[in-house]
Coordinates of N, CA, C and O in Angstrom, one line a residue:
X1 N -6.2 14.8 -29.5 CA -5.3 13.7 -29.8 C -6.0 12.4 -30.1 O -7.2 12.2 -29.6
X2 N -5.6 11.8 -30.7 CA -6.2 10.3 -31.2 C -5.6 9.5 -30.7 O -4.8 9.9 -29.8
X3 N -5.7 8.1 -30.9 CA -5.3 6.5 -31.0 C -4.7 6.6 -32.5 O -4.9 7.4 -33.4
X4 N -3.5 5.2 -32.4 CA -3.4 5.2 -33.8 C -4.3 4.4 -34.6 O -3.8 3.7 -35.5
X5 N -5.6 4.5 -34.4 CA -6.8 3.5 -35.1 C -7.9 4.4 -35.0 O -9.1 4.1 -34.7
X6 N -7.0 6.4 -35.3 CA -8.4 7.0 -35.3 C -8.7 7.5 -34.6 O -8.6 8.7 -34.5
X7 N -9.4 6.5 -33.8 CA -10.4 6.4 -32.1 C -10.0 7.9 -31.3 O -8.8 8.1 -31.1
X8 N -10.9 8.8 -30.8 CA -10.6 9.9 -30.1 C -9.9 9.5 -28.7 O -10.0 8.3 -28.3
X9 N -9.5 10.0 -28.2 CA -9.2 9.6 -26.7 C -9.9 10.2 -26.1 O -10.2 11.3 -26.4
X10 N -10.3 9.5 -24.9 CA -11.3 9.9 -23.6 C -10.4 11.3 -23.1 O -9.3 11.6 -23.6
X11 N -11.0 12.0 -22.2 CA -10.8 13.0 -21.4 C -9.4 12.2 -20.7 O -8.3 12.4 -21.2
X12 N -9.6 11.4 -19.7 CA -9.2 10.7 -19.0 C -7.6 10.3 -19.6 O -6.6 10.7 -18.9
X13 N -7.5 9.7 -20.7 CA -6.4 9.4 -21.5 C -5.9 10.6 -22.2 O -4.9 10.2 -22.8
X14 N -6.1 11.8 -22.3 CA -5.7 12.7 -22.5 C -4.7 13.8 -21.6 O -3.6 14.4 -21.7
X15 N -5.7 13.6 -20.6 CA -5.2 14.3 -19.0 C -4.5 12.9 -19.0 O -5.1 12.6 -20.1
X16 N -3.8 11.6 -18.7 CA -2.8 11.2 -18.6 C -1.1 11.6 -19.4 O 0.1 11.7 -19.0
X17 N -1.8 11.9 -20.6 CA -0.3 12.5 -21.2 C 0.3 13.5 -20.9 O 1.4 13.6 -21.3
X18 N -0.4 15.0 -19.6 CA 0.4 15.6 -19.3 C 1.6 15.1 -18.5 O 0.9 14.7 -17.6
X19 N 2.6 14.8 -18.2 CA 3.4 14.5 -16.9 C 2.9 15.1 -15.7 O 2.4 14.5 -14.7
X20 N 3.0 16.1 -15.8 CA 2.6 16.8 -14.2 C 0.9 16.1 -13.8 O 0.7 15.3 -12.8
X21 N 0.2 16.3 -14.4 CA -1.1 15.4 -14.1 C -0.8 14.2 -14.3 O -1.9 13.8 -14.1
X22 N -0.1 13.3 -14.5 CA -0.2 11.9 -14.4 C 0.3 11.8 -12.8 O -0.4 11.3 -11.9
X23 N 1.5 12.4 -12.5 CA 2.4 12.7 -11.5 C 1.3 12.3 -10.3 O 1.1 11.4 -9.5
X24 N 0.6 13.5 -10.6 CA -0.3 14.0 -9.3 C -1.4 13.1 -9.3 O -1.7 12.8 -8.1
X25 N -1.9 12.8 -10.0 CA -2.9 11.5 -10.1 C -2.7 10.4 -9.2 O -3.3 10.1 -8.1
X26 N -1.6 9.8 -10.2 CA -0.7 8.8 -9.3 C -0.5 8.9 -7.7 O -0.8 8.0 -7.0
X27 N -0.1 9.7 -7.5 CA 0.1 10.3 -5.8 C -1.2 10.2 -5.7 O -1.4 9.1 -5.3
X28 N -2.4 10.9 -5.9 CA -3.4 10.9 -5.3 C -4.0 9.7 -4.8 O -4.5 9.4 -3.7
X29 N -3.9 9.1 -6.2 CA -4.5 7.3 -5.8 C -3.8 6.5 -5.1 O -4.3 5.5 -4.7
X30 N -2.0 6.8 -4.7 CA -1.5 5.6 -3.8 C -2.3 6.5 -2.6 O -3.1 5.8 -1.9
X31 N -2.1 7.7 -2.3 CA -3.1 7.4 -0.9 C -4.4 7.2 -0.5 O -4.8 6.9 0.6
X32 N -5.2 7.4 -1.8 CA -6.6 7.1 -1.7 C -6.2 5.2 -1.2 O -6.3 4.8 -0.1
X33 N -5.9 4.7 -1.8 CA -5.8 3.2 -1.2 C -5.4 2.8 -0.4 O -5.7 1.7 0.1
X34 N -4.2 3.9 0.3 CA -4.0 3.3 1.5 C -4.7 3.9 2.8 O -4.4 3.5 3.9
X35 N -5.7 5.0 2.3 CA -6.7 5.0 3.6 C -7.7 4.2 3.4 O -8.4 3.8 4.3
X36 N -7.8 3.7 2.0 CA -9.1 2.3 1.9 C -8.6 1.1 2.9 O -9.2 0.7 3.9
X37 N -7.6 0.8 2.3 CA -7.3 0.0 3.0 C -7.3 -0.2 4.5 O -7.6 -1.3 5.0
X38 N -7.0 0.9 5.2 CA -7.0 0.8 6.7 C -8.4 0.8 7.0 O -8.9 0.0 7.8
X39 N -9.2 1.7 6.3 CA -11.1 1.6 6.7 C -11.2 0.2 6.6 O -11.7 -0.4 7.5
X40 N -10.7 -0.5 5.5 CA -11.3 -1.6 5.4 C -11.0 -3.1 6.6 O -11.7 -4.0 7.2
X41 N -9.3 -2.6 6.5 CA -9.0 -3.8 7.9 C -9.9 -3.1 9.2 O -10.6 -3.8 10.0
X42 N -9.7 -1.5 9.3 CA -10.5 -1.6 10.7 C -12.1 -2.1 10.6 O -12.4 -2.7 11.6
X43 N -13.2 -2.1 9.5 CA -14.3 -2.5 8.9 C -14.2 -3.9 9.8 O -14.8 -4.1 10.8
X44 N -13.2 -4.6 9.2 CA -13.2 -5.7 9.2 C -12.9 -6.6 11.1 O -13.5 -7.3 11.8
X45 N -11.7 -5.8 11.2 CA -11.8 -5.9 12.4 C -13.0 -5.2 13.8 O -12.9 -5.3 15.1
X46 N -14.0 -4.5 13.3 CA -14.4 -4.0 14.0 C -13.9 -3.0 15.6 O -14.2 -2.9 16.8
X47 N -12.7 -2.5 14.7 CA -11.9 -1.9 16.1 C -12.1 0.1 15.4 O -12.5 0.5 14.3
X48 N -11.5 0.9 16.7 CA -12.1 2.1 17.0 C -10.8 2.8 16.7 O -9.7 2.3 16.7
X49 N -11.1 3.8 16.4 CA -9.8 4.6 16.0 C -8.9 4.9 17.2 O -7.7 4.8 17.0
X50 N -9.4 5.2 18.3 CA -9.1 5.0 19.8 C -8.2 4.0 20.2 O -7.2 4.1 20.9
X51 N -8.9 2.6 19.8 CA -8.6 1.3 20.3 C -7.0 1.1 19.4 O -5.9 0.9 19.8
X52 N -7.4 1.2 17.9 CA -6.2 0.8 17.2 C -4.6 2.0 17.3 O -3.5 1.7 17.2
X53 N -5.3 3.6 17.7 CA -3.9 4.5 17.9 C -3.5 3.7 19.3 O -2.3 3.6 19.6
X54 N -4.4 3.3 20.1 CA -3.6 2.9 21.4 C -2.7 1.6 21.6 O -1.8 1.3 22.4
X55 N -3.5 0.7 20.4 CA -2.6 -0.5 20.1 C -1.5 -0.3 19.5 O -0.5 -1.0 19.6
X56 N -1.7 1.2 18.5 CA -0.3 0.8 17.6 C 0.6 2.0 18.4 O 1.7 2.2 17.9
X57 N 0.2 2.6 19.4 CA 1.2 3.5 20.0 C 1.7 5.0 19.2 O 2.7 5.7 19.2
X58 N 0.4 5.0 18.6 CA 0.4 6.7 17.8 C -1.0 7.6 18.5 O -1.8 7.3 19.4
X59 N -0.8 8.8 17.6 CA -1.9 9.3 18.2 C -3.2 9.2 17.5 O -3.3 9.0 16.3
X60 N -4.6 9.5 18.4 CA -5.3 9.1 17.2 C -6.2 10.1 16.0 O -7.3 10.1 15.5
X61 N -5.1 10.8 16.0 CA -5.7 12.1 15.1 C -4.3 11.7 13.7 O -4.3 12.3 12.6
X62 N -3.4 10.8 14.2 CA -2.7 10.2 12.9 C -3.6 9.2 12.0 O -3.4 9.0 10.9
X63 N -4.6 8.6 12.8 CA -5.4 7.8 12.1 C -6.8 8.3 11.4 O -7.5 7.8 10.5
X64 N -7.0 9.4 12.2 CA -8.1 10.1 11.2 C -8.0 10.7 10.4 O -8.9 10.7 9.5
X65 N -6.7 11.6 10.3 CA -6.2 12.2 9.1 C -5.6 11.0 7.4 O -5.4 11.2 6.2
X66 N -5.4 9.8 8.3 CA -5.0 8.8 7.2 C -6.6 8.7 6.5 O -7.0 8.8 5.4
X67 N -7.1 8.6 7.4 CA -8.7 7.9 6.8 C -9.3 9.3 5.9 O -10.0 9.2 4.9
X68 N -9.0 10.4 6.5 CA -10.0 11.2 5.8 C -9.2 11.7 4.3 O -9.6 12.3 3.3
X69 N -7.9 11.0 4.5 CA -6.8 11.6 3.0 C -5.9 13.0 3.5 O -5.1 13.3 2.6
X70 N -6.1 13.7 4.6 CA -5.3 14.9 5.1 C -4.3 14.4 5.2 O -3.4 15.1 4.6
X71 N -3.8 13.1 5.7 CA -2.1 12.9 5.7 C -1.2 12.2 5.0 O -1.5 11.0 5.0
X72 N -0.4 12.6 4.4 CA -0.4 12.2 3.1 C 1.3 12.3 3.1 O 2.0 12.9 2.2
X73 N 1.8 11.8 4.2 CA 3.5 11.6 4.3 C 3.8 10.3 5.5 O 4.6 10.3 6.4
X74 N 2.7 9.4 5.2 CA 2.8 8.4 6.6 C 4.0 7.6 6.4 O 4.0 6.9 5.4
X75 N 4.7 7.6 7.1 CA 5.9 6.8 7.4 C 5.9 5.2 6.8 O 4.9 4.6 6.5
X76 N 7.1 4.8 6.8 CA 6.8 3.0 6.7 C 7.1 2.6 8.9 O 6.9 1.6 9.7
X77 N 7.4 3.5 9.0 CA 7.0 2.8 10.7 C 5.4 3.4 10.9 O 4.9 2.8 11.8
X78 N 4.8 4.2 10.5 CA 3.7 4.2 11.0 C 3.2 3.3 10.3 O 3.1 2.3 10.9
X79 N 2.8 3.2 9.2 CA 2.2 1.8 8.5 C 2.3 1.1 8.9 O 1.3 0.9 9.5
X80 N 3.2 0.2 9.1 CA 3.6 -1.3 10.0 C 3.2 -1.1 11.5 O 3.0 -2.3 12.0
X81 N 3.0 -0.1 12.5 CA 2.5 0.0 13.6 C 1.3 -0.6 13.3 O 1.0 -1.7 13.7
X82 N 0.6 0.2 12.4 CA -1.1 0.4 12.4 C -0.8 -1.2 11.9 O -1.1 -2.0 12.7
X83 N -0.3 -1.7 10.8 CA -0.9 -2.7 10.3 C -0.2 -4.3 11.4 O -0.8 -5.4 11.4
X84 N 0.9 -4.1 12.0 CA 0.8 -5.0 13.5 C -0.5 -4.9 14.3 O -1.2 -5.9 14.6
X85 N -0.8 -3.5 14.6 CA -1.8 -3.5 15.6 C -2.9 -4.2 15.5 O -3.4 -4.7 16.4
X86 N -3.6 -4.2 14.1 CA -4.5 -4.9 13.4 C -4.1 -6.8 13.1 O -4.9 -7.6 12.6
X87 N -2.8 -6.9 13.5 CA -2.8 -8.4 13.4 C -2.1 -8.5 12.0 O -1.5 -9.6 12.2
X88 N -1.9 -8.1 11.0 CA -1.7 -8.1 10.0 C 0.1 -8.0 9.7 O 0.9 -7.5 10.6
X89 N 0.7 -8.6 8.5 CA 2.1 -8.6 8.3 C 2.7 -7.9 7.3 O 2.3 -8.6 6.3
X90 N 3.4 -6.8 6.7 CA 3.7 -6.0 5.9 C 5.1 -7.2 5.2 O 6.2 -7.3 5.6
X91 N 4.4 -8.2 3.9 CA 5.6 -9.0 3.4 C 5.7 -8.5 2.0 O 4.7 -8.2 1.3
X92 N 7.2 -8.5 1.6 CA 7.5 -7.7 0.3 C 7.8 -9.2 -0.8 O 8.3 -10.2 -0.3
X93 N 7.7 -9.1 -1.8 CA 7.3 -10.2 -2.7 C 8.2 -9.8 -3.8 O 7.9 -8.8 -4.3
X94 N 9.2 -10.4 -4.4 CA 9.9 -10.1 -5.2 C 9.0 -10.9 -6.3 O 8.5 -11.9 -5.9
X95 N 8.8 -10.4 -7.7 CA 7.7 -10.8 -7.8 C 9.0 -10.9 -9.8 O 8.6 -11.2 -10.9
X96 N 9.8 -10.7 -9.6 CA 10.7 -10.5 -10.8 C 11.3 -12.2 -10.6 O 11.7 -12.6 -11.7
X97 N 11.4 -12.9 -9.6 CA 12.3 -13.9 -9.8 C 11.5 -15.2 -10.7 O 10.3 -15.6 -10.5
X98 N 12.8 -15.9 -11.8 CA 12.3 -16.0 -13.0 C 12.0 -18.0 -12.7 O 11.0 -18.7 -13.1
X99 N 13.3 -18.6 -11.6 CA 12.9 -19.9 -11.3 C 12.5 -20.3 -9.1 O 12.7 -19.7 -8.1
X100 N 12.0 -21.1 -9.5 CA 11.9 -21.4 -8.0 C 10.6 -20.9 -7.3 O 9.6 -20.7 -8.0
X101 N 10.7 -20.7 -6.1 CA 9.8 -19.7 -5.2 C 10.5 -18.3 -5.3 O 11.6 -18.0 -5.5
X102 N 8.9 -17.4 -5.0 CA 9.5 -16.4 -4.9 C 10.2 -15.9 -3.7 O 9.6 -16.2 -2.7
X103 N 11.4 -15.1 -3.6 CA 11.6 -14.4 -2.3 C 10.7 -13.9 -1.4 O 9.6 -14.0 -1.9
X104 N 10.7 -13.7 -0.8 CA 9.9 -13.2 0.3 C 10.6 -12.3 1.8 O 11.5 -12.7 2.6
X105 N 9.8 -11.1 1.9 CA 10.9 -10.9 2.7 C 9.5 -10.0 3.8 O 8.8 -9.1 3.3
X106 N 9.2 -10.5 5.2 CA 8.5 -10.3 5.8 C 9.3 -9.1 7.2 O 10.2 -9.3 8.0
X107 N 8.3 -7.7 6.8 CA 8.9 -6.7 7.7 C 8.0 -6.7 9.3 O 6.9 -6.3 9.6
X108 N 9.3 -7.2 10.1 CA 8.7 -7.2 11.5 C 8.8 -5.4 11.8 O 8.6 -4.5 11.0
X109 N 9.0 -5.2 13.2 CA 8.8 -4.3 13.6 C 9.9 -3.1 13.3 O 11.1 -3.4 13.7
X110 N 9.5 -1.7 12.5 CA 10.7 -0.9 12.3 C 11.5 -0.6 13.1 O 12.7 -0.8 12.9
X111 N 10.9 -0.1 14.5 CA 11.4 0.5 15.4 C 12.2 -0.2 16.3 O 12.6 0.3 17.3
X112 N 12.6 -1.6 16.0 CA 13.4 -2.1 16.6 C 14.3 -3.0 15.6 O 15.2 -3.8 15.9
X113 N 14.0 -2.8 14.2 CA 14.9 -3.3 13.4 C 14.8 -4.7 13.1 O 15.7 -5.4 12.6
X114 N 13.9 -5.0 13.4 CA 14.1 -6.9 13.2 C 13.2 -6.8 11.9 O 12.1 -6.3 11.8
X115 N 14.2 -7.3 10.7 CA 13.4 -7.8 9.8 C 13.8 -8.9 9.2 O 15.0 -9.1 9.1
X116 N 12.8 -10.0 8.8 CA 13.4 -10.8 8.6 C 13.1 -11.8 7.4 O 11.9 -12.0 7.4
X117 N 13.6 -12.4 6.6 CA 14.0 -12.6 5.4 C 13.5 -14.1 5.0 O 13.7 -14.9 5.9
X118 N 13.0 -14.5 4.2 CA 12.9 -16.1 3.7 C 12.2 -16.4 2.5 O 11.4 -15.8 1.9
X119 N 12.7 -17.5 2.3 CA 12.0 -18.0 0.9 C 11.4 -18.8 1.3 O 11.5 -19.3 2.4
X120 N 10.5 -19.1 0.4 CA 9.3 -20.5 0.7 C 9.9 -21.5 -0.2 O 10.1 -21.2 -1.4
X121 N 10.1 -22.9 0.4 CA 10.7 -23.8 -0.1 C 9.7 -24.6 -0.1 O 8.8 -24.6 0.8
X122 N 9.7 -25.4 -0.9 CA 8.7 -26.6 -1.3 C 8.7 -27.6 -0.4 O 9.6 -28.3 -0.8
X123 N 8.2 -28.2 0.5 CA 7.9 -29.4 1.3 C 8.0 -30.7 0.5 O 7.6 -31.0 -0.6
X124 N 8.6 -31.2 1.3 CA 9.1 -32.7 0.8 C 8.2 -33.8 1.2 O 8.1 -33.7 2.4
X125 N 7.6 -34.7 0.7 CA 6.4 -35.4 1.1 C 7.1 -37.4 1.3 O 7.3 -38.1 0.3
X126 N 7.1 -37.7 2.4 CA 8.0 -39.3 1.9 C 6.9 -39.9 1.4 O 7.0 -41.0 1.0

């Protein structure tokens, strides 16, 4: 397959045009990043896989299987456990709105339902 300027396509950009391999790609990389991600907050935090299933109230073979890529159906309450436990805030960013600030909508804890909602408003300076 080509470019329309000729140009061959890479391997890479080829295997994108199947659907089923793009599909699975895709999937693969949202979880490759979100076990990056947790190596990297725990990196950062210097905390133990031990220390953080006990903070976030899972077990800790849910946390090694996230890191090694074996689990690969992690909940949005387990995410937000792990990423409270770590100090951290799971906030959703509406990122479409055209005037103003954007929405903002910051997810407290699943398991008890409080989520809660706000925009960032501009400060008024006298």
């Amino acid at each position: 397959m080509k470019h329309n300027h000729d140009k061959p396509l890479s391997t890479y950009d080829e295997l994108m045009q199947n659907p089923e391999f793009k599909r699975k790609h895709e999937e693969s990389y949202r979880e490759l990043v979100l076990s990056e991600l947790l190596l990297a907050l725990m990196a950062e935090d210097k905390i133990s896989i031990r220390n953080l299933a006990k903070q976030a109230g899972i077990s800790p073979a849910i946390i090694q299987d996230i890191r090694s890529g074996k689990r690969d159906n992690l909940t949005l309450k387990t995410f937000t456990s792990l990423i409270n436990a770590l100090g951290y805030n799971l906030v959703l960013e509406n990122r479409n709105r055209k005037k103003g600030f954007p929405r903002r909508i910051k997810m407290g804890t699943v398991g008890s339902r409080s989520i809660k909602s706000h925009s960032r408003k501009p400060k008024t300076v006298a």
